Amino acid sequence: MSQGQFAVVTGASTGIGLELARCCARAGFDLLIAADEPAIETAAEELRGHGGKVDAVDADLSTTEGVDRLYAATKGRRVDALLANAGVGLGHAFLDQDFNRVRRVIDTNITGTVYLIHRVGNDMRRSNAGCILITGSIAGFMPGSFQAVYNGSKAFLDSFSFALREELRVTGVTVTCLMPGATETEFFRRADMMDTSVGTAKKDDAAGDAKAGFEAMMSGKGDIVTGIKNKIQSAVANVLPAGVLARQHRKMAEPGTAKS
């Protein structure tokens, strides 16, 4: 990858997003990274150690104003790669959840992501070049009892990425969907799921997930499910009835299922 190409990575302060940004930095991309917390500046300092130009934006990407702020920070520079990774989770039964938090999941995972892709994607289509990576999830393959809104949001992103890829098939723009499983990040703590089986179980490595997603994006692949266990889970989810999947998910995500 030649020097001077430009990547935008969202949700890049920790976890898979930070690892994706590291992949871009190592490949010689200049970076614009974003998250809704001051830790994004710490991430930027580390990433500058790879030698490229790195700018950071602390913005709430659940809002159109936050997305507009991020887009403005590109300063009109052509985006060669957009890694749309920002997302939040939420555990517990839907009717017990605070609706403001429910709304934030939808606005961050779906509305903000779609708006950002609409803005940057139009620029890419006009220049007939660019790569888009969307962080979906194998959670999108199954009804998420006690994660109902989160899994629904990932089902949307998984579907949206395949549809958008087909629409752009005759252009120079590629769309790749990264679909990891449970990964060792801050996700489960922030989603109030540390009293669940999935929250306390051994998880995949964020660096490995990011590397697989980055390589799939750079090669123009349509999708990548990371890890053999996740590949099996996704295959099984395609054949089991939705009701069975929902009951299985309950065993992983219902509060109080954590193993002592």
mmCIF file of C-alpha atoms in Angstrom, residues 52-258:
data_model
loop_
_atom_site.group_PDB
_atom_site.id
_atom_site.type_symbol
_atom_site.label_atom_id
_atom_site.label_comp_id
_atom_site.label_asym_id
_atom_site.label_seq_id
_atom_site.Cartn_x
_atom_site.Cartn_y
_atom_site.Cartn_z
ATOM 1 C CA GLY A 52 1.597 8.426 9.331
ATOM 2 C CA LYS A 53 -0.579 11.466 9.888
ATOM 3 C CA VAL A 54 -3.307 10.782 12.454
ATOM 4 C CA ASP A 55 -6.161 13.108 13.381
ATOM 5 C CA ALA A 56 -8.765 12.329 16.023
ATOM 6 C CA VAL A 57 -12.356 13.479 16.526
ATOM 7 C CA ASP A 58 -14.287 13.086 19.770
ATOM 8 C CA ALA A 59 -17.815 12.951 18.370
ATOM 9 C CA ASP A 60 -21.121 11.303 19.188
ATOM 10 C CA LEU A 61 -21.813 9.306 16.054
ATOM 11 C CA SER A 62 -25.335 8.479 17.189
ATOM 12 C CA THR A 63 -26.269 11.998 16.035
ATOM 13 C CA THR A 64 -26.281 13.574 12.591
ATOM 14 C CA GLU A 65 -24.354 16.475 14.102
ATOM 15 C CA GLY A 66 -21.607 14.119 15.267
ATOM 16 C CA VAL A 67 -21.374 12.461 11.871
ATOM 17 C CA ASP A 68 -21.291 15.862 10.170
ATOM 18 C CA ARG A 69 -18.454 16.875 12.479
ATOM 19 C CA LEU A 70 -16.481 13.775 11.542
ATOM 20 C CA TYR A 71 -17.145 14.286 7.844
ATOM 21 C CA ALA A 72 -16.035 17.918 8.071
ATOM 22 C CA ALA A 73 -12.783 16.758 9.677
ATOM 23 C CA THR A 74 -11.832 15.013 6.416
ATOM 24 C CA LYS A 75 -11.374 18.575 5.043
ATOM 25 C CA GLY A 76 -12.403 17.450 1.603
ATOM 26 C CA ARG A 77 -9.690 14.824 1.324
ATOM 27 C CA ARG A 78 -10.629 11.727 -0.641
ATOM 28 C CA VAL A 79 -11.347 8.798 1.666
ATOM 29 C CA ASP A 80 -9.762 5.632 0.311
ATOM 30 C CA ALA A 81 -11.100 3.381 3.077
ATOM 31 C CA LEU A 82 -14.018 3.846 5.470
ATOM 32 C CA LEU A 83 -14.065 1.404 8.361
ATOM 33 C CA ALA A 84 -17.498 1.886 9.935
ATOM 34 C CA ASN A 85 -17.007 0.138 13.243
ATOM 35 C CA ALA A 86 -18.720 2.351 15.856
ATOM 36 C CA GLY A 87 -21.330 0.472 17.841
ATOM 37 C CA VAL A 88 -22.785 -0.052 21.294
ATOM 38 C CA GLY A 89 -24.505 -2.984 22.967
ATOM 39 C CA LEU A 90 -27.197 -3.367 25.590
ATOM 40 C CA GLY A 91 -28.090 -6.376 27.684
ATOM 41 C CA HIS A 92 -31.141 -7.366 29.794
ATOM 42 C CA ALA A 93 -34.765 -7.890 28.787
ATOM 43 C CA PHE A 94 -36.081 -5.329 26.326
ATOM 44 C CA LEU A 95 -38.966 -4.126 28.497
ATOM 45 C CA ASP A 96 -36.595 -3.631 31.443
ATOM 46 C CA GLN A 97 -34.191 -1.454 29.453
ATOM 47 C CA ASP A 98 -34.096 2.319 29.668
ATOM 48 C CA PHE A 99 -35.477 3.527 26.355
ATOM 49 C CA ASN A 100 -32.855 6.249 26.038
ATOM 50 C CA ARG A 101 -30.224 3.506 25.962
ATOM 51 C CA VAL A 102 -32.307 1.491 23.499
ATOM 52 C CA ARG A 103 -32.500 4.530 21.251
ATOM 53 C CA ARG A 104 -28.747 5.051 21.495
ATOM 54 C CA VAL A 105 -28.089 1.509 20.242
ATOM 55 C CA ILE A 106 -30.307 2.112 17.220
ATOM 56 C CA ASP A 107 -28.965 5.599 16.542
ATOM 57 C CA THR A 108 -25.308 4.568 16.846
ATOM 58 C CA ASN A 109 -25.344 1.161 15.213
ATOM 59 C CA ILE A 110 -27.837 1.903 12.441
ATOM 60 C CA THR A 111 -28.673 5.566 11.863
ATOM 61 C CA GLY A 112 -25.219 7.047 12.400
ATOM 62 C CA THR A 113 -23.496 4.267 10.480
ATOM 63 C CA VAL A 114 -25.862 4.524 7.518
ATOM 64 C CA TYR A 115 -25.609 8.323 7.435
ATOM 65 C CA LEU A 116 -21.801 8.246 7.468
ATOM 66 C CA ILE A 117 -21.690 5.626 4.714
ATOM 67 C CA HIS A 118 -24.174 7.660 2.667
ATOM 68 C CA ARG A 119 -21.958 10.748 2.864
ATOM 69 C CA VAL A 120 -18.596 9.077 2.273
ATOM 70 C CA GLY A 121 -19.991 6.464 -0.102
ATOM 71 C CA ASN A 122 -21.311 9.127 -2.453
ATOM 72 C CA ASP A 123 -17.833 10.657 -2.613
ATOM 73 C CA MET A 124 -16.336 7.247 -3.335
ATOM 74 C CA ARG A 125 -18.835 6.548 -6.096
ATOM 75 C CA ARG A 126 -18.078 9.882 -7.737
ATOM 76 C CA SER A 127 -14.359 9.051 -7.758
ATOM 77 C CA ASN A 128 -15.126 5.407 -8.663
ATOM 78 C CA ALA A 129 -12.750 4.115 -5.995
ATOM 79 C CA GLY A 130 -12.757 3.161 -2.342
ATOM 80 C CA CYS A 131 -13.229 0.425 0.239
ATOM 81 C CA ILE A 132 -15.951 0.286 2.873
ATOM 82 C CA LEU A 133 -15.734 -2.101 5.825
ATOM 83 C CA ILE A 134 -18.830 -2.468 8.004
ATOM 84 C CA THR A 135 -18.512 -4.210 11.358
ATOM 85 C CA GLY A 136 -21.561 -6.434 11.548
ATOM 86 C CA SER A 137 -21.694 -9.555 13.722
ATOM 87 C CA ILE A 138 -22.715 -13.179 13.766
ATOM 88 C CA ALA A 139 -25.236 -11.868 16.333
ATOM 89 C CA GLY A 140 -27.154 -10.666 13.291
ATOM 90 C CA PHE A 141 -27.896 -14.272 12.362
ATOM 91 C CA MET A 142 -29.916 -15.045 15.487
ATOM 92 C CA PRO A 143 -32.762 -13.486 17.490
ATOM 93 C CA GLY A 144 -30.984 -12.053 20.528
ATOM 94 C CA SER A 145 -33.037 -12.799 23.607
ATOM 95 C CA PHE A 146 -31.840 -10.325 26.276
ATOM 96 C CA GLN A 147 -29.938 -8.483 23.526
ATOM 97 C CA ALA A 148 -32.933 -8.011 21.265
ATOM 98 C CA VAL A 149 -32.197 -4.513 19.975
ATOM 99 C CA TYR A 150 -28.449 -5.056 19.603
ATOM 100 C CA ASN A 151 -28.849 -8.274 17.611
ATOM 101 C CA GLY A 152 -31.542 -6.612 15.519
ATOM 102 C CA SER A 153 -29.186 -3.754 14.736
ATOM 103 C CA LYS A 154 -26.492 -6.167 13.628
ATOM 104 C CA ALA A 155 -28.980 -8.085 11.475
ATOM 105 C CA PHE A 156 -29.682 -4.777 9.749
ATOM 106 C CA LEU A 157 -25.980 -4.061 9.188
ATOM 107 C CA ASP A 158 -25.249 -7.563 7.888
ATOM 108 C CA SER A 159 -28.127 -7.289 5.401
ATOM 109 C CA PHE A 160 -27.374 -3.683 4.471
ATOM 110 C CA SER A 161 -23.741 -4.457 3.666
ATOM 111 C CA PHE A 162 -24.620 -7.221 1.201
ATOM 112 C CA ALA A 163 -27.254 -5.064 -0.488
ATOM 113 C CA LEU A 164 -24.933 -2.072 -0.777
ATOM 114 C CA ARG A 165 -22.159 -4.264 -2.159
ATOM 115 C CA GLU A 166 -24.455 -5.465 -4.924
ATOM 116 C CA GLU A 167 -25.557 -1.915 -5.757
ATOM 117 C CA LEU A 168 -21.915 -0.857 -6.097
ATOM 118 C CA ARG A 169 -20.775 -3.994 -7.911
ATOM 119 C CA VAL A 170 -20.367 -2.189 -11.240
ATOM 120 C CA THR A 171 -18.268 0.582 -9.659
ATOM 121 C CA GLY A 172 -14.763 0.722 -8.241
ATOM 122 C CA VAL A 173 -16.145 0.787 -4.680
ATOM 123 C CA THR A 174 -16.135 -2.401 -2.597
ATOM 124 C CA VAL A 175 -18.128 -3.210 0.532
ATOM 125 C CA THR A 176 -17.002 -5.806 3.055
ATOM 126 C CA CYS A 177 -18.876 -7.000 6.146
ATOM 127 C CA LEU A 178 -16.781 -8.101 9.121
ATOM 128 C CA MET A 179 -18.791 -10.520 11.262
ATOM 129 C CA PRO A 180 -17.006 -11.429 14.492
ATOM 130 C CA GLY A 181 -18.423 -13.308 17.427
ATOM 131 C CA ALA A 182 -17.965 -12.472 21.102
ATOM 132 C CA THR A 183 -14.665 -10.615 21.331
ATOM 133 C CA GLU A 184 -12.471 -9.585 24.257
ATOM 134 C CA THR A 185 -13.264 -5.860 24.407
ATOM 135 C CA GLU A 186 -15.074 -3.401 26.680
ATOM 136 C CA PHE A 187 -18.335 -4.294 24.939
ATOM 137 C CA PHE A 188 -19.870 -6.611 27.550
ATOM 138 C CA ARG A 189 -18.981 -4.420 30.510
ATOM 139 C CA ARG A 190 -20.447 -1.363 28.824
ATOM 140 C CA ALA A 191 -23.566 -3.341 27.888
ATOM 141 C CA ASP A 192 -24.121 -4.395 31.543
ATOM 142 C CA MET A 193 -23.629 -8.068 30.670
ATOM 143 C CA MET A 194 -20.962 -9.184 33.112
ATOM 144 C CA ASP A 195 -23.504 -11.360 34.960
ATOM 145 C CA THR A 196 -24.192 -13.441 31.845
ATOM 146 C CA SER A 197 -22.676 -16.595 30.414
ATOM 147 C CA VAL A 198 -21.471 -14.865 27.253
ATOM 148 C CA GLY A 199 -20.143 -11.897 29.220
ATOM 149 C CA THR A 200 -17.860 -14.044 31.359
ATOM 150 C CA ALA A 201 -16.885 -16.717 28.818
ATOM 151 C CA LYS A 202 -13.574 -16.863 26.961
ATOM 152 C CA LYS A 203 -13.731 -14.671 23.884
ATOM 153 C CA ASP A 204 -11.949 -14.066 20.615
ATOM 154 C CA ASP A 205 -8.981 -11.746 20.255
ATOM 155 C CA ALA A 206 -9.803 -8.270 18.895
ATOM 156 C CA ALA A 207 -6.502 -8.043 17.017
ATOM 157 C CA GLY A 208 -7.201 -11.272 15.153
ATOM 158 C CA ASP A 209 -10.713 -10.182 14.229
ATOM 159 C CA ALA A 210 -9.449 -6.828 12.969
ATOM 160 C CA LYS A 211 -6.628 -8.346 10.927
ATOM 161 C CA ALA A 212 -9.054 -10.714 9.214
ATOM 162 C CA GLY A 213 -11.474 -7.878 8.483
ATOM 163 C CA PHE A 214 -8.778 -5.550 7.183
ATOM 164 C CA GLU A 215 -7.328 -8.184 4.883
ATOM 165 C CA ALA A 216 -10.805 -9.053 3.581
ATOM 166 C CA MET A 217 -11.486 -5.368 2.872
ATOM 167 C CA MET A 218 -8.177 -4.877 1.087
ATOM 168 C CA SER A 219 -8.792 -7.922 -1.104
ATOM 169 C CA GLY A 220 -12.338 -6.783 -1.932
ATOM 170 C CA LYS A 221 -14.111 -9.723 -0.288
ATOM 171 C CA GLY A 222 -17.802 -9.367 0.472
ATOM 172 C CA ASP A 223 -17.738 -10.765 3.969
ATOM 173 C CA ILE A 224 -15.655 -12.504 6.588
ATOM 174 C CA VAL A 225 -16.798 -14.493 9.622
ATOM 175 C CA THR A 226 -13.868 -14.735 12.008
ATOM 176 C CA GLY A 227 -12.926 -17.901 13.886
ATOM 177 C CA ILE A 228 -13.917 -21.514 13.305
ATOM 178 C CA LYS A 229 -16.394 -21.516 16.212
ATOM 179 C CA ASN A 230 -18.166 -18.499 14.784
ATOM 180 C CA LYS A 231 -18.237 -20.026 11.308
ATOM 181 C CA ILE A 232 -19.968 -23.085 12.769
ATOM 182 C CA GLN A 233 -22.421 -20.940 14.735
ATOM 183 C CA SER A 234 -23.321 -18.903 11.667
ATOM 184 C CA ALA A 235 -23.833 -22.049 9.579
ATOM 185 C CA VAL A 236 -26.077 -23.579 12.241
ATOM 186 C CA ALA A 237 -28.045 -20.337 12.550
ATOM 187 C CA ASN A 238 -28.930 -20.558 8.866
ATOM 188 C CA VAL A 239 -30.769 -23.862 9.323
ATOM 189 C CA LEU A 240 -32.294 -23.802 12.820
ATOM 190 C CA PRO A 241 -35.759 -22.265 13.394
ATOM 191 C CA ALA A 242 -35.731 -18.740 14.814
ATOM 192 C CA GLY A 243 -37.521 -19.859 17.980
ATOM 193 C CA VAL A 244 -34.828 -22.417 18.730
ATOM 194 C CA LEU A 245 -32.115 -19.823 18.188
ATOM 195 C CA ALA A 246 -33.857 -17.382 20.506
ATOM 196 C CA ARG A 247 -34.014 -19.998 23.279
ATOM 197 C CA GLN A 248 -30.345 -20.844 22.796
ATOM 198 C CA HIS A 249 -29.417 -17.172 22.969
ATOM 199 C CA ARG A 250 -31.310 -16.836 26.237
ATOM 200 C CA LYS A 251 -28.929 -19.360 27.799
ATOM 201 C CA MET A 252 -25.999 -17.104 26.899
ATOM 202 C CA ALA A 253 -27.380 -13.635 27.545
ATOM 203 C CA GLU A 254 -30.002 -13.845 30.311
ATOM 204 C CA PRO A 255 -28.833 -12.068 33.493
ATOM 205 C CA GLY A 256 -27.696 -14.516 36.168
ATOM 206 C CA THR A 257 -26.365 -17.138 33.766
ATOM 207 C CA ALA A 258 -22.704 -16.363 34.450
#
